[in-house]
Amino acid sequence: QQQVRQSPQSLTVWEGETAILNCSYENSAFDYFPWYQQFPGEGPALLIAIRSVSDKKEDGRFTIFFNKREKKLSLHITDSQPGDSATYFCAASDGGNNKLTFGQGTVLSVIP
Amino acid sequence: DAGVTQTPRHEVAEKGQTIILKCEPVSGHNDLFWYRQTKIQGLELLSYFRSKSLMEDGGAFKDRFKAEMLNSSFSTLKIQPTEPKDSAVYLCASSLAHGENTLYFGAGTRLSVL
């Protein structure tokens, strides 16, 4: 079964708009949630991460909002740029180990 | 510093063949992971090693997939025999052990099984 789910599968926004990517999970033991960004022909790379003790994490134009009670989180990309066009993966782990469970990914396209 | 290196970048196999994918992790990293990436499923964990010991061998993939870590700087993933449904991108990643450390991914091997 899919323990980490992402929506939408694909998203298109205009340059300058805010893109919102959603993620939900099932395992209550998950306590660390990184987002990875992947460009075509490359492996995923860490973009930003949050721990379950926080409800918000910000890094420049990228912000994670986390709702532990609902087991949901979202990645907001403000002032979206064409260079942000990529696939974004939500992931989760528990107990301080490095094994990540990934979602299916959201393909983001930013139109100039 | 060199990142994670995967070879080959592309592999084409006939159904029933044996193929071996290779991975060199970041020097000094203790954890090594093999993932399979498809559009439908996203990234699925195949194997997880810590300090060369197999920690997890993805249940659904056990029968035809075998990952090995011959030394701390080299790992292989063998698929035997290959089936068309194995067509995917195979990603290797490494990280430091202990805690919430970043996974560093290689560029992947794109496998096509005819």
Coordinates of N, CA and C in Angstrom, one line a residue:
Chain A
Q1 N 0.8 -1.2 0.0 CA 0.0 0.0 0.0 C 0.9 1.2 0.0
Q2 N 0.3 2.4 -0.5 CA 1.1 3.6 -0.6 C 1.0 4.3 0.7
Q3 N 2.1 4.4 1.5 CA 2.1 5.0 2.8 C 2.2 6.5 2.7
V4 N 2.7 7.0 1.6 CA 2.9 8.5 1.4 C 2.2 8.8 0.1
R5 N 1.2 9.7 0.1 CA 0.5 10.0 -1.1 C 0.7 11.5 -1.4
Q6 N 0.8 11.8 -2.7 CA 0.9 13.1 -3.2 C -0.2 13.5 -4.2
S7 N -0.5 14.8 -4.1 CA -1.5 15.3 -5.1 C -1.1 16.8 -5.4
P8 N -1.4 17.3 -6.5 CA -1.9 16.6 -7.7 C -0.7 15.8 -8.3
Q9 N -1.0 15.0 -9.3 CA 0.1 14.3 -10.0 C 0.9 15.2 -10.9
S10 N 0.2 16.2 -11.4 CA 0.9 17.3 -12.2 C 0.2 18.6 -11.9
L11 N 1.0 19.6 -12.1 CA 0.5 21.0 -11.7 C 1.2 22.0 -12.7
T12 N 0.4 22.9 -13.2 CA 1.0 23.9 -14.1 C 0.6 25.3 -13.6
V13 N 1.6 26.1 -13.4 CA 1.3 27.5 -12.9 C 2.1 28.5 -13.8
W14 N 1.6 29.7 -13.7 CA 2.3 30.8 -14.5 C 3.5 31.3 -13.6
E15 N 4.5 31.8 -14.3 CA 5.6 32.4 -13.6 C 5.1 33.5 -12.6
G16 N 5.6 33.5 -11.4 CA 5.2 34.5 -10.4 C 4.1 34.0 -9.5
E17 N 3.4 32.9 -9.9 CA 2.3 32.4 -9.0 C 2.9 31.5 -7.9
T18 N 2.0 31.2 -7.0 CA 2.4 30.2 -5.9 C 1.9 28.8 -6.3
A19 N 2.8 27.9 -6.3 CA 2.5 26.5 -6.5 C 2.3 25.8 -5.2
I20 N 1.3 25.0 -5.0 CA 1.0 24.3 -3.8 C 1.0 22.8 -4.1
L21 N 1.9 22.0 -3.5 CA 2.0 20.6 -3.7 C 1.6 19.9 -2.3
N22 N 0.7 18.9 -2.4 CA 0.2 18.3 -1.2 C 0.7 16.9 -1.0
C23 N 0.7 16.6 0.3 CA 1.3 15.2 0.7 C 0.5 14.8 1.9
S24 N 0.2 13.5 2.0 CA -0.4 12.9 3.2 C 0.3 11.6 3.5
Y25 N 0.2 11.2 4.7 CA 0.8 9.9 5.1 C 0.0 9.1 6.1
E26 N 0.3 7.9 6.3 CA -0.5 7.0 7.1 C 0.1 6.6 8.4
N27 N 1.4 6.4 8.4 CA 2.2 5.9 9.5 C 2.4 7.0 10.6
S28 N 1.8 6.8 11.7 CA 1.9 7.8 12.8 C 3.4 7.9 13.3
A29 N 4.2 6.9 13.1 CA 5.6 6.9 13.6 C 6.5 7.8 12.7
F30 N 6.0 8.2 11.5 CA 6.8 9.1 10.7 C 7.0 10.4 11.4
D31 N 8.3 10.9 11.5 CA 8.5 12.1 12.2 C 9.5 13.1 11.5
Y32 N 9.9 12.7 10.3 CA 10.8 13.5 9.5 C 10.3 13.5 8.1
F33 N 10.2 14.7 7.5 CA 9.5 14.8 6.2 C 10.4 15.7 5.2
P34 N 11.2 15.1 4.4 CA 12.0 15.9 3.4 C 11.2 15.9 2.1
W35 N 11.5 17.0 1.4 CA 11.0 17.1 0.0 C 12.2 17.1 -0.9
Y36 N 12.1 16.3 -1.9 CA 13.2 16.2 -2.9 C 12.8 16.7 -4.3
Q37 N 13.7 17.3 -4.9 CA 13.4 17.9 -6.3 C 14.2 17.1 -7.3
Q38 N 13.6 16.8 -8.4 CA 14.3 16.0 -9.4 C 14.1 16.6 -10.8
F39 N 15.2 16.9 -11.5 CA 15.2 17.4 -12.9 C 15.4 16.2 -13.8
P40 N 14.9 16.3 -15.0 CA 15.0 15.2 -16.0 C 16.5 14.7 -16.1
G41 N 16.7 13.4 -16.1 CA 18.1 12.9 -16.3 C 18.9 13.0 -15.1
E42 N 18.4 13.4 -13.9 CA 19.2 13.5 -12.7 C 18.5 12.7 -11.6
G43 N 19.3 12.5 -10.5 CA 18.6 11.9 -9.4 C 18.0 13.0 -8.5
P44 N 17.1 12.6 -7.6 CA 16.5 13.6 -6.7 C 17.5 14.2 -5.8
A45 N 17.2 15.4 -5.4 CA 18.1 16.2 -4.5 C 17.3 16.8 -3.4
L46 N 17.8 16.8 -2.2 CA 17.0 17.4 -1.1 C 16.8 18.9 -1.3
L47 N 15.5 19.3 -1.1 CA 15.1 20.7 -1.3 C 14.9 21.3 0.1
I48 N 14.1 20.7 0.9 CA 13.8 21.3 2.2 C 13.2 20.2 3.1
A49 N 13.3 20.3 4.4 CA 12.7 19.2 5.2 C 12.2 19.8 6.5
I50 N 11.3 19.0 7.1 CA 10.6 19.4 8.4 C 10.5 18.2 9.3
R51 N 10.6 18.5 10.6 CA 10.4 17.5 11.6 C 9.0 17.7 12.2
S52 N 8.4 16.6 12.8 CA 7.0 16.7 13.2 C 6.8 17.6 14.4
V53 N 7.9 18.0 15.0 CA 7.7 18.9 16.2 C 7.4 20.4 15.7
S54 N 7.6 20.6 14.4 CA 7.4 21.9 13.9 C 6.1 21.9 13.0
D55 N 5.5 23.1 12.8 CA 4.4 23.2 11.9 C 4.7 24.0 10.6
K56 N 5.9 24.5 10.6 CA 6.3 25.3 9.4 C 7.8 25.4 9.3
K57 N 8.2 25.3 8.0 CA 9.7 25.4 7.8 C 9.8 26.2 6.5
E58 N 10.6 27.3 6.6 CA 10.8 28.2 5.4 C 12.2 28.2 5.0
D59 N 12.4 28.3 3.6 CA 13.7 28.4 3.1 C 13.6 29.2 1.8
G60 N 13.8 30.5 1.9 CA 13.6 31.3 0.6 C 12.2 31.3 0.1
R61 N 12.0 30.9 -1.1 CA 10.7 30.8 -1.7 C 9.9 29.5 -1.4
F62 N 10.6 28.6 -0.7 CA 10.0 27.3 -0.4 C 9.6 27.2 1.1
T63 N 8.3 26.8 1.3 CA 7.8 26.7 2.7 C 7.0 25.4 2.8
I64 N 7.3 24.7 3.9 CA 6.5 23.5 4.2 C 5.5 23.8 5.3
F65 N 4.3 23.5 5.2 CA 3.3 23.6 6.2 C 2.9 22.2 6.6
F66 N 2.9 21.9 8.0 CA 2.7 20.6 8.5 C 1.6 20.5 9.5
N67 N 0.7 19.6 9.3 CA -0.5 19.4 10.2 C -0.4 17.9 10.7
K68 N 0.1 17.8 11.9 CA 0.3 16.4 12.5 C -1.0 15.7 12.7
R69 N -2.0 16.5 13.2 CA -3.2 15.8 13.6 C -3.9 15.2 12.3
E70 N -3.8 15.9 11.2 CA -4.4 15.4 10.0 C -3.5 14.6 9.1
K71 N -2.2 14.5 9.6 CA -1.2 13.7 8.8 C -1.1 14.3 7.4
K72 N -1.0 15.6 7.3 CA -0.9 16.2 6.0 C 0.2 17.3 6.0
L73 N 0.8 17.5 4.9 CA 1.8 18.6 4.7 C 1.7 19.1 3.3
S74 N 2.2 20.3 3.1 CA 2.2 20.9 1.8 C 3.5 21.7 1.6
L75 N 3.9 21.7 0.3 CA 5.0 22.5 -0.1 C 4.5 23.7 -0.9
H76 N 4.8 24.9 -0.4 CA 4.4 26.1 -1.2 C 5.6 26.7 -1.8
I77 N 5.5 27.0 -3.1 CA 6.6 27.6 -3.8 C 6.1 29.0 -4.3
T78 N 6.5 30.0 -3.7 CA 6.1 31.3 -4.0 C 6.9 31.9 -5.2
D79 N 6.3 32.9 -5.9 CA 7.0 33.5 -7.0 C 7.7 32.4 -7.9
S80 N 6.9 31.5 -8.4 CA 7.4 30.3 -9.1 C 8.2 30.8 -10.4
Q81 N 9.3 30.1 -10.6 CA 10.1 30.4 -11.7 C 10.2 29.3 -12.7
P82 N 10.4 29.5 -14.0 CA 10.5 28.4 -15.0 C 11.6 27.4 -14.5
G83 N 12.6 27.8 -13.9 CA 13.7 26.9 -13.4 C 13.2 26.0 -12.2
D84 N 12.0 26.3 -11.7 CA 11.4 25.4 -10.7 C 10.7 24.2 -11.3
S85 N 10.6 24.2 -12.6 CA 9.9 23.1 -13.3 C 10.7 21.8 -13.1
A86 N 10.0 20.8 -12.4 CA 10.7 19.6 -12.0 C 9.7 18.7 -11.4
T87 N 10.1 17.5 -11.0 CA 9.3 16.6 -10.2 C 9.6 16.7 -8.7
Y88 N 8.6 16.8 -7.9 CA 8.8 17.0 -6.4 C 8.3 15.8 -5.7
F89 N 9.1 15.2 -4.9 CA 8.8 14.1 -4.1 C 8.7 14.4 -2.6
C90 N 7.6 14.0 -2.0 CA 7.4 14.1 -0.6 C 7.9 12.8 0.0
A91 N 8.6 12.8 1.1 CA 9.1 11.5 1.7 C 9.0 11.6 3.2
A92 N 9.1 10.4 3.8 CA 8.9 10.4 5.3 C 9.8 9.3 5.9
S93 N 10.3 9.5 7.1 CA 11.0 8.4 7.8 C 10.6 8.5 9.3
D94 N 11.0 7.4 10.0 CA 10.7 7.4 11.4 C 12.0 6.9 12.2
G95 N 12.0 7.2 13.5 CA 13.0 6.7 14.4 C 14.4 7.1 14.2
G96 N 14.6 8.1 13.4 CA 15.9 8.6 13.2 C 16.8 7.8 12.3
N97 N 16.1 6.9 11.5 CA 17.0 6.2 10.5 C 16.8 6.9 9.2
N98 N 17.6 6.5 8.2 CA 17.6 7.2 7.0 C 16.7 6.6 5.9
K99 N 16.0 5.6 6.2 CA 15.2 4.9 5.2 C 14.0 5.8 4.9
L100 N 13.9 6.2 3.7 CA 12.8 7.1 3.3 C 11.7 6.4 2.5
T101 N 10.4 6.7 2.9 CA 9.3 6.2 2.1 C 8.9 7.4 1.2
F102 N 8.8 7.2 -0.1 CA 8.5 8.3 -1.0 C 7.1 8.2 -1.5
G103 N 6.5 9.4 -1.9 CA 5.3 9.5 -2.6 C 5.6 9.3 -4.1
Q104 N 4.5 9.4 -4.9 CA 4.6 9.1 -6.3 C 5.2 10.3 -7.1
G105 N 5.2 11.5 -6.4 CA 5.7 12.7 -7.1 C 4.7 13.6 -7.7
T106 N 5.0 14.8 -7.8 CA 4.2 15.8 -8.5 C 5.1 16.5 -9.5
V107 N 4.6 16.5 -10.8 CA 5.3 17.1 -11.8 C 4.9 18.6 -12.0
L108 N 5.8 19.5 -11.7 CA 5.4 20.9 -11.7 C 6.0 21.5 -13.0
S109 N 5.1 22.3 -13.7 CA 5.5 23.0 -14.9 C 5.2 24.5 -14.6
V110 N 6.2 25.3 -14.8 CA 6.0 26.8 -14.6 C 6.2 27.4 -16.0
I111 N 5.1 28.1 -16.4 CA 5.1 28.7 -17.7 C 5.5 30.2 -17.7
P112 N 6.5 30.5 -18.5 CA 6.9 31.9 -18.5 C 5.8 32.9 -18.9
Chain B
D1 N 34.5 16.7 -4.0 CA 34.1 15.3 -3.7 C 33.2 14.7 -4.7
A2 N 33.5 13.5 -5.1 CA 32.6 12.8 -6.0 C 31.3 12.4 -5.4
G3 N 30.2 12.6 -6.2 CA 28.9 12.2 -5.7 C 28.7 10.7 -5.9
V4 N 27.5 10.3 -5.9 CA 27.1 8.9 -6.2 C 27.3 8.6 -7.7
T5 N 28.0 7.6 -8.0 CA 28.2 7.2 -9.4 C 27.5 5.9 -9.8
Q6 N 26.7 6.0 -10.8 CA 26.0 4.8 -11.2 C 26.3 4.4 -12.7
T7 N 26.5 3.2 -12.9 CA 26.8 2.7 -14.3 C 26.1 1.4 -14.5
P8 N 25.7 1.2 -15.8 CA 25.7 2.1 -16.9 C 24.5 3.1 -16.7
R9 N 24.5 4.2 -17.5 CA 23.4 5.1 -17.5 C 22.1 4.5 -18.2
H10 N 22.4 3.7 -19.2 CA 21.3 3.1 -19.9 C 21.6 1.6 -20.1
E11 N 20.6 0.8 -20.0 CA 20.7 -0.6 -20.3 C 19.5 -1.2 -21.0
V12 N 19.8 -1.9 -22.0 CA 18.7 -2.6 -22.8 C 18.9 -4.1 -22.7
A13 N 17.9 -4.8 -22.2 CA 18.0 -6.2 -22.1 C 16.8 -6.9 -22.7
E14 N 17.1 -8.2 -23.1 CA 16.0 -9.0 -23.6 C 15.4 -9.7 -22.4
K15 N 14.1 -10.0 -22.5 CA 13.4 -10.7 -21.5 C 14.2 -12.0 -21.1
G16 N 14.4 -12.3 -19.8 CA 15.1 -13.5 -19.4 C 16.6 -13.3 -19.2
Q17 N 17.1 -12.2 -19.6 CA 18.5 -12.0 -19.4 C 18.8 -11.6 -17.9
T18 N 20.1 -11.7 -17.6 CA 20.6 -11.2 -16.3 C 21.3 -9.9 -16.5
I19 N 21.0 -8.9 -15.7 CA 21.7 -7.7 -15.8 C 22.2 -7.3 -14.4
I20 N 23.3 -6.6 -14.4 CA 23.9 -6.1 -13.2 C 24.2 -4.6 -13.2
L21 N 23.6 -3.9 -12.3 CA 23.8 -2.4 -12.2 C 24.8 -2.1 -11.1
K22 N 25.5 -1.1 -11.3 CA 26.6 -0.8 -10.3 C 26.4 0.6 -9.7
C23 N 27.0 0.7 -8.5 CA 26.9 2.0 -7.8 C 28.1 2.2 -6.9
E24 N 28.6 3.4 -6.9 CA 29.7 3.8 -6.0 C 29.2 4.9 -5.2
P25 N 29.0 4.7 -3.9 CA 28.5 5.7 -3.0 C 29.5 6.8 -2.7
V26 N 29.0 7.9 -2.1 CA 29.9 9.0 -1.6 C 30.9 8.4 -0.6
S27 N 32.1 8.7 -0.8 CA 33.1 8.2 0.1 C 32.8 8.6 1.6
G28 N 32.9 7.6 2.5 CA 32.6 7.9 3.9 C 31.2 7.7 4.3
H29 N 30.3 7.5 3.4 CA 28.9 7.2 3.7 C 28.7 5.8 4.2
N30 N 27.8 5.6 5.2 CA 27.6 4.3 5.8 C 26.4 3.6 5.2
D31 N 25.4 4.4 4.8 CA 24.1 3.9 4.4 C 24.0 3.9 2.9
L32 N 23.5 2.8 2.3 CA 23.3 2.7 0.8 C 22.0 2.2 0.5
F33 N 21.3 2.8 -0.4 CA 19.9 2.4 -0.8 C 19.8 2.2 -2.3
W34 N 19.0 1.2 -2.7 CA 18.6 1.1 -4.1 C 17.1 1.3 -4.1
Y35 N 16.7 2.2 -5.1 CA 15.3 2.5 -5.3 C 15.0 2.2 -6.8
R36 N 13.7 1.9 -7.0 CA 13.2 1.8 -8.4 C 12.2 2.9 -8.6
Q37 N 12.4 3.6 -9.7 CA 11.5 4.8 -10.0 C 10.6 4.5 -11.2
T38 N 9.3 4.6 -11.0 CA 8.4 4.5 -12.2 C 7.4 5.7 -12.0
K39 N 6.8 6.0 -13.1 CA 5.8 7.1 -13.1 C 4.6 6.8 -12.2
I40 N 4.2 5.6 -12.2 CA 3.0 5.2 -11.4 C 3.3 5.1 -10.0
Q41 N 4.3 4.4 -9.6 CA 4.6 4.1 -8.2 C 5.6 5.1 -7.5
G42 N 6.2 5.9 -8.3 CA 7.2 6.8 -7.7 C 8.5 6.1 -7.4
L43 N 9.0 6.3 -6.2 CA 10.3 5.6 -5.8 C 9.9 4.5 -4.8
E44 N 10.3 3.3 -5.1 CA 10.1 2.2 -4.2 C 11.5 1.6 -3.8
L45 N 11.5 1.4 -2.5 CA 12.8 0.9 -1.9 C 13.0 -0.6 -2.3
L46 N 14.2 -0.9 -2.8 CA 14.6 -2.3 -3.1 C 15.4 -2.9 -2.1
S47 N 16.5 -2.1 -1.6 CA 17.4 -2.7 -0.6 C 18.0 -1.5 0.2
Y48 N 18.4 -1.8 1.4 CA 19.0 -0.8 2.3 C 20.2 -1.5 3.0
F49 N 21.3 -0.9 2.9 CA 22.5 -1.4 3.6 C 23.0 -0.4 4.6
R50 N 23.5 -0.9 5.8 CA 24.2 0.0 6.7 C 25.5 -0.7 7.0
S51 N 26.6 0.1 6.7 CA 27.9 -0.5 6.9 C 28.1 -1.9 6.3
K52 N 27.6 -2.0 5.1 CA 27.7 -3.2 4.3 C 26.7 -4.3 4.7
S53 N 26.0 -4.2 5.8 CA 25.1 -5.2 6.2 C 23.7 -4.9 5.7
L54 N 23.1 -5.9 5.1 CA 21.7 -5.7 4.5 C 20.7 -5.5 5.7
M55 N 20.1 -4.4 5.7 CA 19.1 -4.0 6.7 C 17.7 -4.3 6.2
E56 N 17.5 -4.1 5.0 CA 16.1 -4.4 4.4 C 16.2 -4.8 3.0
D57 N 15.4 -5.8 2.7 CA 15.4 -6.3 1.3 C 13.9 -6.3 0.9
G58 N 13.5 -5.2 0.1 CA 12.1 -5.0 -0.2 C 11.4 -6.2 -0.6
G59 N 10.3 -6.5 0.2 CA 9.6 -7.8 0.1 C 9.2 -8.2 -1.3
A60 N 8.5 -7.3 -2.0 CA 8.0 -7.6 -3.3 C 9.0 -7.8 -4.3
F61 N 10.3 -7.5 -4.0 CA 11.3 -7.6 -5.0 C 12.3 -8.7 -4.7
K62 N 12.1 -9.5 -3.7 CA 13.1 -10.4 -3.3 C 13.4 -11.5 -4.3
D63 N 12.4 -12.0 -5.1 CA 12.6 -13.2 -5.8 C 13.6 -13.0 -7.0
R64 N 13.6 -11.9 -7.7 CA 14.5 -11.8 -8.8 C 15.5 -10.6 -8.7
F65 N 15.4 -9.9 -7.6 CA 16.3 -8.8 -7.4 C 17.3 -9.1 -6.2
K66 N 18.6 -8.9 -6.5 CA 19.5 -9.2 -5.4 C 20.6 -8.1 -5.4
A67 N 20.6 -7.3 -4.3 CA 21.6 -6.3 -4.1 C 22.7 -6.8 -3.2
E68 N 24.0 -6.4 -3.5 CA 25.1 -6.8 -2.7 C 26.0 -5.6 -2.5
M69 N 26.7 -5.6 -1.4 CA 27.7 -4.6 -1.1 C 29.0 -5.3 -0.9
L70 N 29.8 -5.3 -1.9 CA 31.0 -6.1 -1.8 C 32.1 -5.4 -0.9
N71 N 32.1 -4.1 -0.9 CA 32.9 -3.3 0.0 C 32.2 -2.0 0.3
S72 N 32.8 -1.2 1.1 CA 32.1 0.1 1.5 C 32.0 1.1 0.3
S73 N 32.7 0.8 -0.8 CA 32.6 1.8 -1.9 C 32.1 1.2 -3.1
F74 N 31.4 0.1 -3.1 CA 30.8 -0.5 -4.3 C 29.6 -1.4 -4.0
S75 N 28.6 -1.2 -4.8 CA 27.4 -2.1 -4.6 C 26.9 -2.5 -6.0
T76 N 26.2 -3.6 -6.1 CA 25.6 -4.1 -7.3 C 24.2 -4.4 -7.0
L77 N 23.4 -4.3 -8.1 CA 22.0 -4.8 -8.1 C 21.8 -5.7 -9.3
K78 N 21.5 -7.0 -9.0 CA 21.4 -8.0 -10.0 C 19.9 -8.3 -10.2
I79 N 19.4 -8.3 -11.4 CA 18.1 -8.6 -11.8 C 18.1 -9.9 -12.6
Q80 N 17.5 -11.0 -12.2 CA 17.7 -12.3 -12.8 C 16.5 -13.1 -12.6
P81 N 15.7 -13.5 -13.6 CA 15.8 -13.0 -15.0 C 15.0 -11.8 -15.2
T82 N 15.3 -11.0 -16.1 CA 14.6 -9.7 -16.3 C 13.2 -10.0 -17.0
E83 N 12.3 -9.1 -16.7 CA 11.0 -9.1 -17.3 C 10.6 -7.7 -17.8
P84 N 9.8 -7.6 -18.8 CA 9.4 -6.3 -19.3 C 8.9 -5.3 -18.2
K85 N 8.3 -5.8 -17.2 CA 7.8 -5.0 -16.2 C 8.9 -4.4 -15.3
D86 N 10.1 -4.8 -15.5 CA 11.2 -4.3 -14.8 C 11.7 -3.0 -15.4
S87 N 11.2 -2.6 -16.5 CA 11.6 -1.4 -17.2 C 11.3 -0.2 -16.3
A88 N 12.4 0.5 -15.9 CA 12.3 1.6 -14.9 C 13.6 2.3 -14.8
V89 N 13.7 3.3 -14.0 CA 15.0 3.9 -13.6 C 15.3 3.4 -12.2
Y90 N 16.6 2.9 -12.1 CA 17.1 2.4 -10.9 C 18.0 3.4 -10.3
L91 N 17.7 3.8 -9.1 CA 18.5 4.8 -8.4 C 19.2 4.3 -7.2
C92 N 20.4 4.7 -7.0 CA 21.3 4.4 -5.9 C 21.4 5.7 -5.1
A93 N 21.4 5.6 -3.8 CA 21.6 6.7 -2.9 C 22.5 6.3 -1.7
S94 N 23.2 7.3 -1.2 CA 24.0 7.0 0.0 C 23.8 8.2 1.0
S95 N 24.1 7.9 2.3 CA 24.0 8.9 3.3 C 24.9 8.5 4.5
L96 N 25.2 9.5 5.3 CA 25.8 9.2 6.6 C 24.8 8.4 7.4
A97 N 25.3 7.6 8.4 CA 24.4 6.9 9.2 C 23.9 7.7 10.4
H98 N 23.1 7.2 11.2 CA 22.6 7.9 12.4 C 21.9 9.2 12.2
G99 N 20.5 9.0 12.1 CA 19.7 10.2 12.1 C 19.3 10.7 10.8
E100 N 18.7 11.8 10.8 CA 18.0 12.3 9.6 C 19.0 13.0 8.7
N101 N 19.7 12.2 7.9 CA 20.7 12.7 7.0 C 20.2 12.7 5.6
T102 N 20.8 13.6 4.9 CA 20.4 13.8 3.5 C 20.8 12.5 2.7
L103 N 19.9 12.1 1.8 CA 20.2 11.0 0.9 C 20.8 11.7 -0.4
Y104 N 21.9 11.2 -0.8 CA 22.5 11.7 -2.1 C 22.3 10.7 -3.1
F105 N 21.6 11.1 -4.2 CA 21.3 10.1 -5.3 C 22.2 10.2 -6.4
G106 N 22.4 9.1 -7.1 CA 23.1 9.1 -8.4 C 22.1 9.5 -9.4
A107 N 22.6 9.6 -10.7 CA 21.7 10.0 -11.8 C 20.8 8.8 -12.3
G108 N 21.1 7.6 -11.8 CA 20.2 6.5 -12.1 C 20.7 5.7 -13.4
T109 N 20.1 4.5 -13.5 CA 20.3 3.7 -14.7 C 18.9 3.4 -15.2
R110 N 18.7 3.8 -16.5 CA 17.4 3.6 -17.1 C 17.5 2.2 -17.8
L111 N 16.6 1.3 -17.3 CA 16.6 -0.1 -17.8 C 15.4 -0.3 -18.7
S112 N 15.6 -0.8 -19.9 CA 14.5 -1.2 -20.8 C 14.6 -2.6 -21.1
V113 N 13.5 -3.4 -20.8 CA 13.5 -4.8 -21.0 C 12.5 -5.1 -22.2
L114 N 13.0 -5.7 -23.2 CA 12.2 -5.9 -24.4 C 11.5 -7.3 -24.4

